[in-house]
Amino acid sequence: MAATRGSSRRVFELFVSQIHWTLATKELRDYFAQFGTVRKCTLPFDKETGFHKGFCWIGFSSEEGLRNALQKESHILDGIKLQVQQQKRRSFRSQYTNEGETDMS
Amino acid sequence: MDYNCCLANRSLINKLPGQKTAPRMISHILCSLTAITGFCFLFSTHLIYQARLFAIAPHQKGKVQEEPVLSVQNKQAQHFDWALNKLDSSVRRTGRITRTLLLRIFHDMCRTGYPSSNQALLLLRSCGSLLPEVPLCERTELAHMIWGKLQDLGAVYDASHYNALLKVYLQNEHKFSPTEFLSKMEEANVQPNRVTYQRLIAAYCNEGDIEGASKILGFMKMKELPITEAVFSSLVTGHARTGDMENAENIFSVMRDAGIEPGPDTYLALLNAYAEKGDINSVKQILEKIEKMEGYLMDRDLLQVIYSLAKAGYPQYVPDILSQMRYERGYIPDAMNLSLNLITQGLEDTAFQVFKSFPTLPSENHSETSMDYGNFFLQHCVHMDKPLSKLKQFCDELKEANMHSSPLQFTLYCALESKKAALAINLMKTMKEEGLPLRPHYSWPLLVGYQKEKNVQGTIGVLKAMHELGVEPDVETYTNYVLTNFDDIQTFRALLQVSLNEQFFIYCYVMAQFCSCSLCRILIESISVILVECFLLFFSTEAVGYFLYNLIDSMSDSEVQAKEEHLRQYFHQLKKMNVVIPTNIYRGIRNLLAAYHVPELIKNTEVSALEEELEKLKAEKQPIGNVLKQLIVALCAEENMQKALEVKAKYEPDMVVGGYAALINLCCRHDNVEDAMNLKEEVFRKDSSVALDTNKYLALVKVLGKHGRLEDAINILKEIKEKDIPIKDTTVTSFFHILNAAAMRGEVETVNRLHESILTLGLAKPSTNLCTPLITVHLEKDDVPSALEATIDCYKKYGKMPRLHDILCRLIEQGNTELLQKAMDFVSQERGEMMMLYDIFFAFLNTGKYKEAKKIIETPGLRARPGSLQWFAEKCIATNQMETLENMVEMTQKLFECDRDEMYYYLLKLCKISNDWRKAEATWTKMQEENVIPRARTLRLLADTLKNNGQEVPFDVPEVIYVNALYMPLQCNVTSQLFFFILIVEAYNILLEAQKKDIMFPASAYSTLIKALLAEGCLEEALKVKNIAETHIKGFTLNDAASSLLIITQVRRDYLKDAISTLKKVLESDMVPMSLAVIRLIQALAMKGDLESICTVEKMVENLATSIGLSRMLFVNNTVLAHIKKPATDLFLQYVDAGRVDDARFLLQVIIYQERNSSTLLDLVPDFPDMKIVYSYLLKCHALDNDVVSAKTLFEKMKSENIHTDEIFLKRLAVLLKNAGEPVPFTEPPESFHFYVNKLTQERQEISSHAE
């Protein structure tokens, strides 16, 4: 029940897209950890193909982590640029909570 | 000559920004106006036909296809367009079609059941070089498979299909016996035509069988078929393949002797012949020769030479040809095509060379990487199972050349995507060796596949391999891909969602189509009278008026007389609908009808009666103002100016404004400017605040302008502005007519000043139309230089270039190259080179300067502008310029992205209008030669033209479905029901009429009409139509929607037995009724208390219930209702006995609500296993009734019986007591009521999920 917990503790989320297929949750989590403690990393995978869908949500435990990440001009992982933006609405995310989520909080 | 190299080098895409080649080029072309130079390839264009890769007619965006989607049969047409679109966009985007896409479309067609002949053609046509990714023999197998399957499904094959099959054979280098082919055609009773023979000759020649080719040639001569360039080209190939190059070269002089100048095709055949021999020097020489002759080969042709070199084993010469490429628009898809084809045929090294020659390499997947090139190449190599070493070599080269950032990863991606496990594992090994990271999720795509197949061995194999690579599966790998099974219901739901979206899409599509005017055009072609309703629906009453006027105007005398009754009814309907046609239009219509000798259609107003009344009133000294006005108006309507003026003079003091207005207008119409102005002054003297309406002012402006009273006219315009007279669209049209009339009189000053006043006063916005007279006035006086000045001026002032085409034509005719140059410079500068080229192209065409036109349209990089082409084509059609149109159609053959079907459609349209069936038939042959897939409407047009001339139609004519277009408003929930109704009645009548004449409509039309009638509740009429359809169309069944509506209507009429039998039929024919129909039926049965029938229906729809969204509760609920309607209430006990606790629970709830009678209930259910539930519902019931006493009693009863009261119960009771101001004798549960409801629901779900 991530939603109910989320309401008690704010999550500072990034929406990351244009993720290369070679990257998975671990790589993303490791990368974004440089900006702050990553509380969650949700990268939905397509169960039909076994490839992920190219976007994910990174949740920082502090606003600082989020800010740090947003301040960096470009995010390049494995030589490929990631599209990073602040997650505006949380409701959209909830439909993916069952897909490949690893909630480590 | 400088001129030649200029032409040879002209290209839009090679141009550097800012560099201007066009003016120079134009000036050269202009030279040729006077000194026509020999141009090698400009021979009779009838003879140039080249097999084209792109001949599938592209679908035009935003254009209407006439087939709306209403039923299965209709879907066929819709599907054709969809498939065409899909295939075409694939070709355009990627230069090819994939086998998957082709098969998907094929299977879709098979599923819909009735493949049409053009669908079949479309598929067959796609089995050749458009499938570069499929090995040659497989392509032919595919073609044969499709041929057979569609034939089984009832597709009818004609010459075009056989010709398409031949083309596929040629493209796939398929060896076959031409004589057998001919005899097969004969068996099928299909006549071979010119194209058939040409292709058979090509087949013989490809085998080097000159003798065989000569035999066919003999047939052609016997049948007096023209020997075209294609035949000679084949002969070049034929001789070359026998090794006789001398004779191959000789063909050129034979051609010239036959009066045919060798064109690109013949030269290409020779080039290929030398290429096959590895004679690169001859190839180069020929290319130089072509260059010198001002001709040029397209990149596409050169790519073929590369193919020949590679296939014959001379890849070393490929760079020589690659260096000659111009990189025309479309080069990349063509080159990709070649590259893929070479890979397929095991020539991947040459393919790689071709790929590396791409000028601006396309990035195929922007979202992934912006700089990676060659994905298509690597992907196809993977699909073709190229060895790992080859793949690695390409990857290394791509990496070194900085063309791809991660080629190995991409190759792995392809291997994973196509589930090539062994290759994927080997690639991963390579990656590991190269120090690239390997990750657990790389195994997922493979595991997903094995998971689906439940292939345990495969799964374990992957895990082992990963282990060997040092990659251990993580938790997710295990939980998601190894240990689980996938859920079937989810897949199903996903599918369901797709179909819903599709419906929505179709709905939007239909709406969009209807709202576009193009559809109306189709309607005009079909049943024009009905169009009026449509107009009314979407436009204004004014539009109806104009439409009627134009309609009547366009009808012939006899037609009007024949349709008199129809029109009368029609006017009557309009009157009933309260449609008022504006007086001026009314007058126009009346005049027309009078001219047609049917004046009685519109009644005269009675002047004499009014006169009498006026006299009477006058005598009685009563006010006459009103009657006087009526009389004046009546006289005006009769156009009796003399009398009207007399009446006015006689009763001047009693004249009111309305009378003056009518009279002024009358005088204007009768060109009586003096009286008109006097009347105007007179009325203004009476009341200076008086304003006339717009039309009267306009009439004054017009007549003043005509009489040279320019200042007065301008003053009127000023008055319009000052008095804030409303300006409508029609006002602007009137401005145009006023200006145009002055232009026709050649009055430059009048035109200019009036135009300027209109614009400066802000009465109208500048538009092309309004500006046109500014130019017309000069053209009328044949003063072309001034006209050009005027149009340039117009552009500067208003951004419009009216009548440019006419000016250009005049300049060309006059040979005024200097001014023409000026005009072109201007257009080029202002609207771009592309527009300029089109403008000059059309002008050359229009003036019969075809050679020049051809040069223009062959400008490399020029692409089709459908709008411009349509404009010109329609101009040709309207003015019956067959030759011009034919030339345009031919010249645009190689134009990039030119919709060939559209072009031929224009041509056939003109053939139909001029009733030239021979030309129409020749056009069809040409379409086959060019491999164009005709759309249904094109075939219909052709069939019509042939039929009208008593000719046999040599192909299967697609069903006429315009009737559906007519009923489209029924689908759109737009405005007034009344109009729909009229449409339906009209359609019904048409159908009955048609039936009498034995004219049949497609099944879909009947379904649609039945549906429409049912929607209006016309059951009897609907059944009649249904009967007609059933007797005429074998196996006619109503479609799902129509049947559903029938059920609903039957229910409404209380014909429940009929409704049930309709439902039964629907289900028996495997159709799906709408849930609403079932619901209505069940409800009606419940009201009748007909338990048995409810039961029957429930059984009938048992399997469908979930898929059409019928809740099981529908049946339970209504069964209950039926019980209530009946005295017996034993169902509950039946449920309990049968252990259907949920049903029982629900029933209980319903009974309680319905009866609100607890005692009966409790008597009824003494032994119910869970009394707690009964009590909960009872409490709910008491709470609803606010019955505190009963609630309290119930609570006591429960306590005494020791029944546990849950939180919901207590909360509900507490709320009830508190509201009634009573004390709560227990601890009230603290959370909200909903909290407990949710809690209970969750608990129940958990229980049920555990149970599962």
Coordinates of C-alpha atoms in Angstrom, one line a residue, chain A:
Chain A
M1 CA 0.0 0.0 0.0
A2 CA 2.5 2.5 -1.2
A3 CA -0.2 5.1 -1.6
T4 CA -1.2 5.3 2.0
R5 CA 2.4 5.3 3.2
G6 CA 3.3 8.0 0.7
S7 CA 0.8 10.3 2.2
S8 CA 2.4 10.1 5.5
R9 CA 6.0 10.6 4.2
R10 CA 6.4 12.7 1.2
V11 CA 8.3 11.2 -1.8
F12 CA 10.3 13.4 -4.0
E13 CA 10.0 12.0 -7.4
L14 CA 11.6 12.2 -10.8
F15 CA 10.2 11.0 -14.0
V16 CA 13.0 9.6 -16.2
S17 CA 12.5 8.6 -19.8
Q18 CA 14.4 7.6 -22.9
I19 CA 16.1 4.9 -20.9
H20 CA 18.2 2.6 -23.0
W21 CA 17.1 -1.1 -23.0
T22 CA 20.4 -2.1 -21.5
L23 CA 19.7 -0.3 -18.3
A24 CA 17.7 -1.8 -15.5
T25 CA 16.6 -0.8 -12.0
K26 CA 20.0 -1.4 -10.5
E27 CA 21.9 0.9 -12.9
L28 CA 19.4 3.7 -12.5
R29 CA 19.3 3.4 -8.7
D30 CA 23.1 3.4 -8.6
Y31 CA 23.3 6.4 -10.8
F32 CA 20.8 8.5 -9.1
A33 CA 22.2 7.6 -5.7
Q34 CA 24.9 10.2 -6.3
F35 CA 22.2 13.0 -5.8
G36 CA 20.7 11.7 -2.6
T37 CA 19.2 8.6 -1.0
V38 CA 17.0 6.8 -3.6
R39 CA 14.0 5.5 -1.8
K40 CA 12.4 3.9 -4.8
C41 CA 13.0 3.1 -8.4
T42 CA 10.1 2.0 -10.5
L43 CA 10.9 0.8 -14.0
P44 CA 8.0 -1.0 -15.6
F45 CA 8.8 -4.0 -17.8
D46 CA 6.6 -5.2 -20.6
K47 CA 5.7 -8.7 -19.7
E48 CA 5.1 -9.6 -23.4
T49 CA 8.5 -8.7 -24.6
G50 CA 10.7 -8.8 -21.6
F51 CA 12.0 -5.3 -22.4
H52 CA 11.3 -2.4 -20.2
K53 CA 9.1 0.5 -21.4
G54 CA 11.8 3.1 -21.5
F55 CA 10.7 5.2 -18.5
C56 CA 10.9 5.1 -14.8
W57 CA 10.2 6.9 -11.6
I58 CA 13.0 7.7 -9.1
G59 CA 11.9 8.6 -5.6
F60 CA 14.3 10.4 -3.4
S61 CA 13.8 10.5 0.4
S62 CA 14.7 14.1 0.5
E63 CA 13.9 17.2 -1.5
E64 CA 17.6 17.9 -1.7
G65 CA 18.2 14.7 -3.7
L66 CA 15.5 15.7 -6.1
R67 CA 16.9 19.2 -6.4
N68 CA 20.4 18.0 -6.9
A69 CA 19.3 15.7 -9.7
L70 CA 17.3 18.4 -11.4
Q71 CA 20.2 20.8 -11.2
K72 CA 22.4 18.6 -13.3
E73 CA 22.2 19.8 -16.8
S74 CA 22.3 16.4 -18.5
H75 CA 22.2 12.9 -17.3
I76 CA 24.2 10.5 -19.3
L77 CA 24.3 6.8 -18.4
D78 CA 26.3 4.3 -20.5
G79 CA 26.9 7.0 -23.0
I80 CA 23.2 7.7 -23.6
K81 CA 21.3 10.7 -22.5
L82 CA 18.4 10.3 -20.1
Q83 CA 15.4 12.6 -20.1
V84 CA 14.8 13.7 -16.6
Q85 CA 12.0 15.8 -15.2
Q86 CA 10.2 16.4 -12.0
Q87 CA 7.1 14.1 -11.5
K88 CA 4.2 16.5 -11.3
R89 CA 1.2 14.3 -10.4
R90 CA 1.5 11.1 -8.4
S91 CA -1.7 9.6 -9.5
F92 CA -0.4 8.6 -12.9
R93 CA 2.3 6.5 -11.3
S94 CA 0.0 4.4 -9.2
Q95 CA -1.1 2.4 -12.1
Y96 CA 2.3 1.0 -12.5
T97 CA 2.9 0.1 -8.9
N98 CA 2.5 -3.5 -9.6
E99 CA 4.9 -3.7 -12.4
G100 CA 8.5 -4.4 -11.6
E101 CA 8.5 -2.2 -8.6
T102 CA 11.1 -2.6 -6.0
D103 CA 10.1 -0.6 -3.0
M104 CA 13.0 -0.5 -0.7
S105 CA 11.7 1.9 1.9

